[in-house]
Amino acid sequence: GAGVSQSPSNKVTEKGKDVELRCDPISGHTALYWYRQSLGQGLEFLIYFQGNSAPDKSGLPSDRFSAERTGGSVSTLTIQRTQQEDSAVYLCASSWGQGLEETQYFGPGTRLLVL
Amino acid sequence: GENVEQHPSTLSVQEGDSAVIKCTYSDSASNYFPWYKQELGKRPQLIIDIRSNVGEKKDQRIAVTLNKTAKHFSLHITETQPEDSAVYFCAASGSGYALNFGKGTSLLVTP
């Protein structure tokens, strides 16, 4: 079946502009995660959705970052007034159920470059 | 919060040799430890995981060991092949909803 997809695959934007990144999880997966991967760094957790609710937003770096999920499916990560330090690969992952022991399936990521 | 340290950051081995990557964690409540492999330009994929009620798990050429007392776990790859070249990430469950990832180990297997 189809895996996790993300769009766009690459995004170049100017400092100060807003960007929207999209994630389509595997059909039926109730859990959805957003991560940020900077060059040479690990996977930094941003936010977790269970259905349309976000019980854990603790990883969002600032109030410029927000995310939503609709219909228990597609999720959008929005970064307002982008800064150069926002440049990174943004990865989305989904899994069955609610537990962390469920395998997380990752999307290909969106490579964001803020000039 | 949980802190996962991963070593080494880079590792180069000759084909056929073994590779070992080690991780330590800080949260004694952690009970799930997956390992992900990320090939260049591709998405991370789960290769093996271990739960806290198990000390060792093996799947063909890869194995993971867990020492809960010392709060460390390791990935062992035997008979390495060039296609094992990738970045490997360890992770540990925390008290919240997120996995905490190490910073990754870039493994290079030379023919």
JSON list of C-alpha atoms in Angstrom, two decimals:
[
{"chain": "A", "resi": 1, "resn": "GLY", "atom": "CA", "xyz": [0.00, 0.00, 0.00]},
{"chain": "A", "resi": 2, "resn": "ALA", "atom": "CA", "xyz": [0.93, 3.64, -0.11]},
{"chain": "A", "resi": 3, "resn": "GLY", "atom": "CA", "xyz": [3.37, 4.86, 2.47]},
{"chain": "A", "resi": 4, "resn": "VAL", "atom": "CA", "xyz": [3.54, 8.21, 4.20]},
{"chain": "A", "resi": 5, "resn": "SER", "atom": "CA", "xyz": [3.80, 11.05, 1.72]},
{"chain": "A", "resi": 6, "resn": "GLN", "atom": "CA", "xyz": [4.86, 14.64, 2.22]},
{"chain": "A", "resi": 7, "resn": "SER", "atom": "CA", "xyz": [4.72, 17.74, 0.10]},
{"chain": "A", "resi": 8, "resn": "PRO", "atom": "CA", "xyz": [6.46, 19.70, -1.12]},
{"chain": "A", "resi": 9, "resn": "SER", "atom": "CA", "xyz": [9.66, 17.67, -1.26]},
{"chain": "A", "resi": 10, "resn": "ASN", "atom": "CA", "xyz": [11.70, 20.87, -1.34]},
{"chain": "A", "resi": 11, "resn": "LYS", "atom": "CA", "xyz": [10.82, 24.41, -0.37]},
{"chain": "A", "resi": 12, "resn": "VAL", "atom": "CA", "xyz": [12.94, 27.52, -0.70]},
{"chain": "A", "resi": 13, "resn": "THR", "atom": "CA", "xyz": [11.56, 30.64, 0.93]},
{"chain": "A", "resi": 14, "resn": "GLU", "atom": "CA", "xyz": [12.68, 34.07, 1.99]},
{"chain": "A", "resi": 15, "resn": "LYS", "atom": "CA", "xyz": [13.16, 35.00, 5.60]},
{"chain": "A", "resi": 16, "resn": "GLY", "atom": "CA", "xyz": [9.94, 36.35, 7.06]},
{"chain": "A", "resi": 17, "resn": "LYS", "atom": "CA", "xyz": [7.60, 34.41, 4.79]},
{"chain": "A", "resi": 18, "resn": "ASP", "atom": "CA", "xyz": [5.15, 31.77, 6.01]},
{"chain": "A", "resi": 19, "resn": "VAL", "atom": "CA", "xyz": [5.34, 28.15, 4.83]},
{"chain": "A", "resi": 20, "resn": "GLU", "atom": "CA", "xyz": [2.99, 25.18, 5.00]},
{"chain": "A", "resi": 21, "resn": "LEU", "atom": "CA", "xyz": [4.21, 21.61, 4.95]},
{"chain": "A", "resi": 22, "resn": "ARG", "atom": "CA", "xyz": [1.82, 18.75, 4.33]},
{"chain": "A", "resi": 23, "resn": "CYS", "atom": "CA", "xyz": [1.80, 15.16, 5.53]},
{"chain": "A", "resi": 24, "resn": "ASP", "atom": "CA", "xyz": [-0.44, 12.33, 4.32]},
{"chain": "A", "resi": 25, "resn": "PRO", "atom": "CA", "xyz": [-0.13, 9.42, 6.74]},
{"chain": "A", "resi": 26, "resn": "ILE", "atom": "CA", "xyz": [-0.77, 5.78, 5.99]},
{"chain": "A", "resi": 27, "resn": "SER", "atom": "CA", "xyz": [-4.50, 5.18, 5.80]},
{"chain": "A", "resi": 28, "resn": "GLY", "atom": "CA", "xyz": [-5.87, 4.05, 9.16]},
{"chain": "A", "resi": 29, "resn": "HIS", "atom": "CA", "xyz": [-2.91, 5.23, 11.21]},
{"chain": "A", "resi": 30, "resn": "THR", "atom": "CA", "xyz": [-4.25, 7.23, 14.13]},
{"chain": "A", "resi": 31, "resn": "ALA", "atom": "CA", "xyz": [-0.94, 8.50, 15.45]},
{"chain": "A", "resi": 32, "resn": "LEU", "atom": "CA", "xyz": [1.04, 11.15, 13.57]},
{"chain": "A", "resi": 33, "resn": "TYR", "atom": "CA", "xyz": [4.35, 12.75, 14.50]},
{"chain": "A", "resi": 34, "resn": "TRP", "atom": "CA", "xyz": [6.34, 15.68, 13.14]},
{"chain": "A", "resi": 35, "resn": "TYR", "atom": "CA", "xyz": [10.12, 15.77, 13.51]},
{"chain": "A", "resi": 36, "resn": "ARG", "atom": "CA", "xyz": [12.84, 18.15, 12.42]},
{"chain": "A", "resi": 37, "resn": "GLN", "atom": "CA", "xyz": [16.22, 16.93, 11.22]},
{"chain": "A", "resi": 38, "resn": "SER", "atom": "CA", "xyz": [18.97, 19.49, 10.99]},
{"chain": "A", "resi": 39, "resn": "LEU", "atom": "CA", "xyz": [22.27, 18.74, 9.25]},
{"chain": "A", "resi": 40, "resn": "GLY", "atom": "CA", "xyz": [24.26, 16.27, 11.28]},
{"chain": "A", "resi": 41, "resn": "GLN", "atom": "CA", "xyz": [21.65, 16.13, 14.01]},
{"chain": "A", "resi": 42, "resn": "GLY", "atom": "CA", "xyz": [19.20, 13.54, 15.14]},
{"chain": "A", "resi": 43, "resn": "LEU", "atom": "CA", "xyz": [15.47, 13.62, 14.87]},
{"chain": "A", "resi": 44, "resn": "GLU", "atom": "CA", "xyz": [14.01, 16.41, 16.97]},
{"chain": "A", "resi": 45, "resn": "PHE", "atom": "CA", "xyz": [10.42, 15.76, 18.04]},
{"chain": "A", "resi": 46, "resn": "LEU", "atom": "CA", "xyz": [8.02, 18.61, 17.32]},
{"chain": "A", "resi": 47, "resn": "ILE", "atom": "CA", "xyz": [4.42, 17.47, 17.87]},
{"chain": "A", "resi": 48, "resn": "TYR", "atom": "CA", "xyz": [2.27, 14.36, 18.23]},
{"chain": "A", "resi": 49, "resn": "PHE", "atom": "CA", "xyz": [-1.31, 13.87, 17.06]},
{"chain": "A", "resi": 50, "resn": "GLN", "atom": "CA", "xyz": [-3.73, 11.16, 18.12]},
{"chain": "A", "resi": 51, "resn": "GLY", "atom": "CA", "xyz": [-6.62, 11.52, 15.76]},
{"chain": "A", "resi": 52, "resn": "ASN", "atom": "CA", "xyz": [-7.19, 15.25, 15.38]},
{"chain": "A", "resi": 53, "resn": "SER", "atom": "CA", "xyz": [-5.96, 16.09, 18.87]},
{"chain": "A", "resi": 54, "resn": "ALA", "atom": "CA", "xyz": [-2.42, 17.07, 19.78]},
{"chain": "A", "resi": 55, "resn": "PRO", "atom": "CA", "xyz": [-1.76, 15.85, 23.32]},
{"chain": "A", "resi": 56, "resn": "ASP", "atom": "CA", "xyz": [1.93, 16.68, 23.02]},
{"chain": "A", "resi": 57, "resn": "LYS", "atom": "CA", "xyz": [3.13, 19.92, 21.46]},
{"chain": "A", "resi": 58, "resn": "SER", "atom": "CA", "xyz": [6.15, 20.18, 23.70]},
{"chain": "A", "resi": 59, "resn": "GLY", "atom": "CA", "xyz": [8.68, 20.05, 20.88]},
{"chain": "A", "resi": 60, "resn": "LEU", "atom": "CA", "xyz": [7.46, 23.06, 18.92]},
{"chain": "A", "resi": 61, "resn": "PRO", "atom": "CA", "xyz": [10.41, 25.48, 19.07]},
{"chain": "A", "resi": 62, "resn": "SER", "atom": "CA", "xyz": [8.40, 28.70, 19.24]},
{"chain": "A", "resi": 63, "resn": "ASP", "atom": "CA", "xyz": [4.96, 30.16, 18.74]},
{"chain": "A", "resi": 64, "resn": "ARG", "atom": "CA", "xyz": [5.84, 30.65, 15.07]},
{"chain": "A", "resi": 65, "resn": "PHE", "atom": "CA", "xyz": [5.29, 26.90, 14.67]},
{"chain": "A", "resi": 66, "resn": "SER", "atom": "CA", "xyz": [1.81, 25.38, 14.61]},
{"chain": "A", "resi": 67, "resn": "ALA", "atom": "CA", "xyz": [0.21, 22.24, 13.27]},
{"chain": "A", "resi": 68, "resn": "GLU", "atom": "CA", "xyz": [-3.19, 20.83, 12.71]},
{"chain": "A", "resi": 69, "resn": "ARG", "atom": "CA", "xyz": [-4.70, 17.57, 11.60]},
{"chain": "A", "resi": 70, "resn": "THR", "atom": "CA", "xyz": [-8.10, 17.17, 10.02]},
{"chain": "A", "resi": 71, "resn": "GLY", "atom": "CA", "xyz": [-10.30, 14.14, 9.49]},
{"chain": "A", "resi": 72, "resn": "GLY", "atom": "CA", "xyz": [-7.84, 12.05, 11.44]},
{"chain": "A", "resi": 73, "resn": "SER", "atom": "CA", "xyz": [-5.69, 12.04, 8.33]},
{"chain": "A", "resi": 74, "resn": "VAL", "atom": "CA", "xyz": [-3.80, 14.88, 6.65]},
{"chain": "A", "resi": 75, "resn": "SER", "atom": "CA", "xyz": [-1.66, 17.14, 8.79]},
{"chain": "A", "resi": 76, "resn": "THR", "atom": "CA", "xyz": [-0.21, 20.55, 8.05]},
{"chain": "A", "resi": 77, "resn": "LEU", "atom": "CA", "xyz": [2.79, 22.08, 9.80]},
{"chain": "A", "resi": 78, "resn": "THR", "atom": "CA", "xyz": [2.88, 25.86, 9.47]},
{"chain": "A", "resi": 79, "resn": "ILE", "atom": "CA", "xyz": [5.91, 28.01, 10.15]},
{"chain": "A", "resi": 80, "resn": "GLN", "atom": "CA", "xyz": [5.21, 31.72, 10.31]},
{"chain": "A", "resi": 81, "resn": "ARG", "atom": "CA", "xyz": [7.77, 34.45, 9.73]},
{"chain": "A", "resi": 82, "resn": "THR", "atom": "CA", "xyz": [10.44, 31.93, 8.83]},
{"chain": "A", "resi": 83, "resn": "GLN", "atom": "CA", "xyz": [13.99, 32.40, 10.07]},
{"chain": "A", "resi": 84, "resn": "GLN", "atom": "CA", "xyz": [17.22, 31.01, 8.65]},
{"chain": "A", "resi": 85, "resn": "GLU", "atom": "CA", "xyz": [17.56, 28.67, 11.62]},
{"chain": "A", "resi": 86, "resn": "ASP", "atom": "CA", "xyz": [14.31, 27.00, 10.51]},
{"chain": "A", "resi": 87, "resn": "SER", "atom": "CA", "xyz": [16.19, 25.48, 7.57]},
{"chain": "A", "resi": 88, "resn": "ALA", "atom": "CA", "xyz": [16.07, 21.71, 8.01]},
{"chain": "A", "resi": 89, "resn": "VAL", "atom": "CA", "xyz": [14.36, 18.57, 6.80]},
{"chain": "A", "resi": 90, "resn": "TYR", "atom": "CA", "xyz": [10.89, 18.20, 8.29]},
{"chain": "A", "resi": 91, "resn": "LEU", "atom": "CA", "xyz": [9.83, 14.58, 8.64]},
{"chain": "A", "resi": 92, "resn": "CYS", "atom": "CA", "xyz": [6.41, 13.21, 9.34]},
{"chain": "A", "resi": 93, "resn": "ALA", "atom": "CA", "xyz": [5.73, 9.72, 10.68]},
{"chain": "A", "resi": 94, "resn": "SER", "atom": "CA", "xyz": [2.58, 7.76, 11.39]},
{"chain": "A", "resi": 95, "resn": "SER", "atom": "CA", "xyz": [1.75, 4.61, 13.32]},
{"chain": "A", "resi": 96, "resn": "TRP", "atom": "CA", "xyz": [-1.16, 2.43, 14.39]},
{"chain": "A", "resi": 97, "resn": "GLY", "atom": "CA", "xyz": [-2.68, 2.98, 17.78]},
{"chain": "A", "resi": 98, "resn": "GLN", "atom": "CA", "xyz": [-1.53, 5.11, 20.64]},
{"chain": "A", "resi": 99, "resn": "GLY", "atom": "CA", "xyz": [1.54, 3.42, 22.03]},
{"chain": "A", "resi": 100, "resn": "LEU", "atom": "CA", "xyz": [5.13, 4.41, 21.38]},
{"chain": "A", "resi": 101, "resn": "GLU", "atom": "CA", "xyz": [5.90, 0.75, 20.76]},
{"chain": "A", "resi": 102, "resn": "GLU", "atom": "CA", "xyz": [4.03, 0.89, 17.47]},
{"chain": "A", "resi": 103, "resn": "THR", "atom": "CA", "xyz": [6.42, 1.13, 14.52]},
{"chain": "A", "resi": 104, "resn": "GLN", "atom": "CA", "xyz": [6.65, 4.63, 13.15]},
{"chain": "A", "resi": 105, "resn": "TYR", "atom": "CA", "xyz": [6.65, 4.85, 9.36]},
{"chain": "A", "resi": 106, "resn": "PHE", "atom": "CA", "xyz": [8.37, 7.93, 8.06]},
{"chain": "A", "resi": 107, "resn": "GLY", "atom": "CA", "xyz": [7.65, 10.06, 5.04]},
{"chain": "A", "resi": 108, "resn": "PRO", "atom": "CA", "xyz": [10.38, 11.24, 2.67]},
{"chain": "A", "resi": 109, "resn": "GLY", "atom": "CA", "xyz": [10.55, 14.65, 4.32]},
{"chain": "A", "resi": 110, "resn": "THR", "atom": "CA", "xyz": [10.34, 18.24, 3.16]},
{"chain": "A", "resi": 111, "resn": "ARG", "atom": "CA", "xyz": [13.68, 19.99, 2.78]},
{"chain": "A", "resi": 112, "resn": "LEU", "atom": "CA", "xyz": [13.17, 23.61, 3.81]},
{"chain": "A", "resi": 113, "resn": "LEU", "atom": "CA", "xyz": [15.69, 26.30, 2.99]},
{"chain": "A", "resi": 114, "resn": "VAL", "atom": "CA", "xyz": [15.16, 29.79, 4.33]},
{"chain": "A", "resi": 115, "resn": "LEU", "atom": "CA", "xyz": [17.26, 32.42, 2.57]},
{"chain": "B", "resi": 1, "resn": "GLY", "atom": "CA", "xyz": [13.33, 15.13, 29.83]},
{"chain": "B", "resi": 2, "resn": "GLU", "atom": "CA", "xyz": [14.91, 12.06, 28.29]},
{"chain": "B", "resi": 3, "resn": "ASN", "atom": "CA", "xyz": [18.42, 12.42, 26.95]},
{"chain": "B", "resi": 4, "resn": "VAL", "atom": "CA", "xyz": [19.80, 9.84, 24.52]},
{"chain": "B", "resi": 5, "resn": "GLU", "atom": "CA", "xyz": [23.52, 9.84, 23.79]},
{"chain": "B", "resi": 6, "resn": "GLN", "atom": "CA", "xyz": [24.84, 7.90, 20.82]},
{"chain": "B", "resi": 7, "resn": "HIS", "atom": "CA", "xyz": [28.43, 6.90, 20.00]},
{"chain": "B", "resi": 8, "resn": "PRO", "atom": "CA", "xyz": [30.36, 6.95, 17.82]},
{"chain": "B", "resi": 9, "resn": "SER", "atom": "CA", "xyz": [29.16, 9.68, 15.48]},
{"chain": "B", "resi": 10, "resn": "THR", "atom": "CA", "xyz": [31.05, 8.09, 12.59]},
{"chain": "B", "resi": 11, "resn": "LEU", "atom": "CA", "xyz": [32.25, 4.54, 12.10]},
{"chain": "B", "resi": 12, "resn": "SER", "atom": "CA", "xyz": [34.21, 3.03, 9.26]},
{"chain": "B", "resi": 13, "resn": "VAL", "atom": "CA", "xyz": [34.67, -0.72, 8.94]},
{"chain": "B", "resi": 14, "resn": "GLN", "atom": "CA", "xyz": [35.85, -3.11, 6.28]},
{"chain": "B", "resi": 15, "resn": "GLU", "atom": "CA", "xyz": [33.37, -5.39, 4.62]},
{"chain": "B", "resi": 16, "resn": "GLY", "atom": "CA", "xyz": [32.93, -8.53, 6.66]},
{"chain": "B", "resi": 17, "resn": "ASP", "atom": "CA", "xyz": [33.88, -6.92, 9.96]},
{"chain": "B", "resi": 18, "resn": "SER", "atom": "CA", "xyz": [31.45, -6.23, 12.79]},
{"chain": "B", "resi": 19, "resn": "ALA", "atom": "CA", "xyz": [30.11, -2.82, 13.75]},
{"chain": "B", "resi": 20, "resn": "VAL", "atom": "CA", "xyz": [28.87, -1.78, 17.18]},
{"chain": "B", "resi": 21, "resn": "ILE", "atom": "CA", "xyz": [26.94, 1.38, 18.00]},
{"chain": "B", "resi": 22, "resn": "LYS", "atom": "CA", "xyz": [26.17, 2.30, 21.60]},
{"chain": "B", "resi": 23, "resn": "CYS", "atom": "CA", "xyz": [23.51, 4.46, 23.18]},
{"chain": "B", "resi": 24, "resn": "THR", "atom": "CA", "xyz": [22.79, 5.58, 26.71]},
{"chain": "B", "resi": 25, "resn": "TYR", "atom": "CA", "xyz": [19.58, 7.03, 28.08]},
{"chain": "B", "resi": 26, "resn": "SER", "atom": "CA", "xyz": [18.65, 8.87, 31.24]},
{"chain": "B", "resi": 27, "resn": "ASP", "atom": "CA", "xyz": [14.97, 8.11, 31.96]},
{"chain": "B", "resi": 28, "resn": "SER", "atom": "CA", "xyz": [14.63, 4.95, 34.01]},
{"chain": "B", "resi": 29, "resn": "ALA", "atom": "CA", "xyz": [11.00, 4.71, 32.89]},
{"chain": "B", "resi": 30, "resn": "SER", "atom": "CA", "xyz": [12.05, 4.13, 29.27]},
{"chain": "B", "resi": 31, "resn": "ASN", "atom": "CA", "xyz": [10.90, 0.71, 28.15]},
{"chain": "B", "resi": 32, "resn": "TYR", "atom": "CA", "xyz": [11.09, 0.66, 24.37]},
{"chain": "B", "resi": 33, "resn": "PHE", "atom": "CA", "xyz": [14.24, 1.07, 22.27]},
{"chain": "B", "resi": 34, "resn": "PRO", "atom": "CA", "xyz": [14.02, 1.07, 18.47]},
{"chain": "B", "resi": 35, "resn": "TRP", "atom": "CA", "xyz": [16.81, 1.46, 15.95]},
{"chain": "B", "resi": 36, "resn": "TYR", "atom": "CA", "xyz": [16.28, 3.22, 12.63]},
{"chain": "B", "resi": 37, "resn": "LYS", "atom": "CA", "xyz": [18.43, 3.12, 9.50]},
{"chain": "B", "resi": 38, "resn": "GLN", "atom": "CA", "xyz": [18.51, 6.08, 7.13]},
{"chain": "B", "resi": 39, "resn": "GLU", "atom": "CA", "xyz": [20.22, 5.63, 3.79]},
{"chain": "B", "resi": 40, "resn": "LEU", "atom": "CA", "xyz": [21.44, 8.72, 2.01]},
{"chain": "B", "resi": 41, "resn": "GLY", "atom": "CA", "xyz": [18.52, 10.79, 0.77]},
{"chain": "B", "resi": 42, "resn": "LYS", "atom": "CA", "xyz": [15.93, 8.32, 2.04]},
{"chain": "B", "resi": 43, "resn": "ARG", "atom": "CA", "xyz": [13.54, 8.14, 4.94]},
{"chain": "B", "resi": 44, "resn": "PRO", "atom": "CA", "xyz": [14.40, 6.48, 8.28]},
{"chain": "B", "resi": 45, "resn": "GLN", "atom": "CA", "xyz": [13.21, 2.87, 8.55]},
{"chain": "B", "resi": 46, "resn": "LEU", "atom": "CA", "xyz": [12.90, 0.67, 11.61]},
{"chain": "B", "resi": 47, "resn": "ILE", "atom": "CA", "xyz": [15.40, -2.20, 11.54]},
{"chain": "B", "resi": 48, "resn": "ILE", "atom": "CA", "xyz": [15.06, -3.70, 15.00]},
{"chain": "B", "resi": 49, "resn": "ASP", "atom": "CA", "xyz": [13.64, -2.85, 18.39]},
{"chain": "B", "resi": 50, "resn": "ILE", "atom": "CA", "xyz": [13.81, -4.18, 21.92]},
{"chain": "B", "resi": 51, "resn": "ARG", "atom": "CA", "xyz": [11.59, -3.90, 24.95]},
{"chain": "B", "resi": 52, "resn": "SER", "atom": "CA", "xyz": [12.74, -3.60, 28.53]},
{"chain": "B", "resi": 53, "resn": "ASN", "atom": "CA", "xyz": [11.71, -7.11, 29.50]},
{"chain": "B", "resi": 54, "resn": "VAL", "atom": "CA", "xyz": [14.23, -8.55, 27.05]},
{"chain": "B", "resi": 55, "resn": "GLY", "atom": "CA", "xyz": [18.02, -8.38, 27.26]},
{"chain": "B", "resi": 56, "resn": "GLU", "atom": "CA", "xyz": [18.90, -9.28, 23.69]},
{"chain": "B", "resi": 57, "resn": "LYS", "atom": "CA", "xyz": [17.19, -9.64, 20.34]},
{"chain": "B", "resi": 58, "resn": "LYS", "atom": "CA", "xyz": [18.62, -10.88, 17.08]},
{"chain": "B", "resi": 59, "resn": "ASP", "atom": "CA", "xyz": [17.47, -10.71, 13.48]},
{"chain": "B", "resi": 60, "resn": "GLN", "atom": "CA", "xyz": [19.87, -12.30, 11.02]},
{"chain": "B", "resi": 61, "resn": "ARG", "atom": "CA", "xyz": [23.02, -10.14, 10.98]},
{"chain": "B", "resi": 62, "resn": "ILE", "atom": "CA", "xyz": [21.76, -7.50, 13.39]},
{"chain": "B", "resi": 63, "resn": "ALA", "atom": "CA", "xyz": [21.29, -7.75, 17.13]},
{"chain": "B", "resi": 64, "resn": "VAL", "atom": "CA", "xyz": [20.46, -5.37, 19.92]},
{"chain": "B", "resi": 65, "resn": "THR", "atom": "CA", "xyz": [21.39, -5.71, 23.57]},
{"chain": "B", "resi": 66, "resn": "LEU", "atom": "CA", "xyz": [19.91, -3.82, 26.50]},
{"chain": "B", "resi": 67, "resn": "ASN", "atom": "CA", "xyz": [21.31, -3.25, 29.96]},
{"chain": "B", "resi": 68, "resn": "LYS", "atom": "CA", "xyz": [18.59, -1.56, 31.99]},
{"chain": "B", "resi": 69, "resn": "THR", "atom": "CA", "xyz": [20.70, -1.26, 35.10]},
{"chain": "B", "resi": 70, "resn": "ALA", "atom": "CA", "xyz": [23.38, 0.69, 33.28]},
{"chain": "B", "resi": 71, "resn": "LYS", "atom": "CA", "xyz": [20.82, 2.40, 31.03]},
{"chain": "B", "resi": 72, "resn": "HIS", "atom": "CA", "xyz": [22.55, 1.53, 27.80]},
{"chain": "B", "resi": 73, "resn": "PHE", "atom": "CA", "xyz": [21.74, -0.42, 24.68]},
{"chain": "B", "resi": 74, "resn": "SER", "atom": "CA", "xyz": [23.76, -1.35, 21.64]},
{"chain": "B", "resi": 75, "resn": "LEU", "atom": "CA", "xyz": [23.34, -2.30, 18.00]},
{"chain": "B", "resi": 76, "resn": "HIS", "atom": "CA", "xyz": [25.58, -5.02, 16.62]},
{"chain": "B", "resi": 77, "resn": "ILE", "atom": "CA", "xyz": [25.95, -5.68, 12.90]},
{"chain": "B", "resi": 78, "resn": "THR", "atom": "CA", "xyz": [27.97, -8.73, 11.93]},
{"chain": "B", "resi": 79, "resn": "GLU", "atom": "CA", "xyz": [29.46, -9.58, 8.54]},
{"chain": "B", "resi": 80, "resn": "THR", "atom": "CA", "xyz": [28.95, -6.04, 7.34]},
{"chain": "B", "resi": 81, "resn": "GLN", "atom": "CA", "xyz": [28.22, -5.37, 3.69]},
{"chain": "B", "resi": 82, "resn": "PRO", "atom": "CA", "xyz": [28.50, -2.15, 1.64]},
{"chain": "B", "resi": 83, "resn": "GLU", "atom": "CA", "xyz": [24.69, -1.85, 1.65]},
{"chain": "B", "resi": 84, "resn": "ASP", "atom": "CA", "xyz": [24.84, -1.50, 5.44]},
{"chain": "B", "resi": 85, "resn": "SER", "atom": "CA", "xyz": [26.36, 1.95, 4.88]},
{"chain": "B", "resi": 86, "resn": "ALA", "atom": "CA", "xyz": [23.87, 4.46, 6.28]},
{"chain": "B", "resi": 87, "resn": "VAL", "atom": "CA", "xyz": [23.11, 6.62, 9.29]},
{"chain": "B", "resi": 88, "resn": "TYR", "atom": "CA", "xyz": [21.77, 4.65, 12.24]},
{"chain": "B", "resi": 89, "resn": "PHE", "atom": "CA", "xyz": [19.64, 6.26, 14.94]},
{"chain": "B", "resi": 90, "resn": "CYS", "atom": "CA", "xyz": [18.84, 4.82, 18.33]},
{"chain": "B", "resi": 91, "resn": "ALA", "atom": "CA", "xyz": [15.80, 5.98, 20.26]},
{"chain": "B", "resi": 92, "resn": "ALA", "atom": "CA", "xyz": [14.20, 5.52, 23.64]},
{"chain": "B", "resi": 93, "resn": "SER", "atom": "CA", "xyz": [10.63, 5.98, 24.77]},
{"chain": "B", "resi": 94, "resn": "GLY", "atom": "CA", "xyz": [10.15, 8.68, 27.35]},
{"chain": "B", "resi": 95, "resn": "SER", "atom": "CA", "xyz": [7.47, 9.51, 29.86]},
{"chain": "B", "resi": 96, "resn": "GLY", "atom": "CA", "xyz": [5.57, 11.49, 27.25]},
{"chain": "B", "resi": 97, "resn": "TYR", "atom": "CA", "xyz": [4.31, 10.66, 23.80]},
{"chain": "B", "resi": 98, "resn": "ALA", "atom": "CA", "xyz": [7.57, 11.04, 21.90]},
{"chain": "B", "resi": 99, "resn": "LEU", "atom": "CA", "xyz": [10.53, 8.89, 21.08]},
{"chain": "B", "resi": 100, "resn": "ASN", "atom": "CA", "xyz": [13.83, 10.53, 21.95]},
{"chain": "B", "resi": 101, "resn": "PHE", "atom": "CA", "xyz": [16.43, 9.99, 19.27]},
{"chain": "B", "resi": 102, "resn": "GLY", "atom": "CA", "xyz": [20.19, 9.95, 19.42]},
{"chain": "B", "resi": 103, "resn": "LYS", "atom": "CA", "xyz": [22.14, 12.14, 16.98]},
{"chain": "B", "resi": 104, "resn": "GLY", "atom": "CA", "xyz": [22.97, 9.26, 14.70]},
{"chain": "B", "resi": 105, "resn": "THR", "atom": "CA", "xyz": [25.99, 7.23, 13.66]},
{"chain": "B", "resi": 106, "resn": "SER", "atom": "CA", "xyz": [27.22, 7.41, 10.10]},
{"chain": "B", "resi": 107, "resn": "LEU", "atom": "CA", "xyz": [28.44, 3.92, 9.21]},
{"chain": "B", "resi": 108, "resn": "LEU", "atom": "CA", "xyz": [30.64, 3.39, 6.18]},
{"chain": "B", "resi": 109, "resn": "VAL", "atom": "CA", "xyz": [31.43, -0.14, 5.05]},
{"chain": "B", "resi": 110, "resn": "THR", "atom": "CA", "xyz": [34.32, -0.25, 2.62]},
{"chain": "B", "resi": 111, "resn": "PRO", "atom": "CA", "xyz": [34.77, -3.17, 0.22]}
]
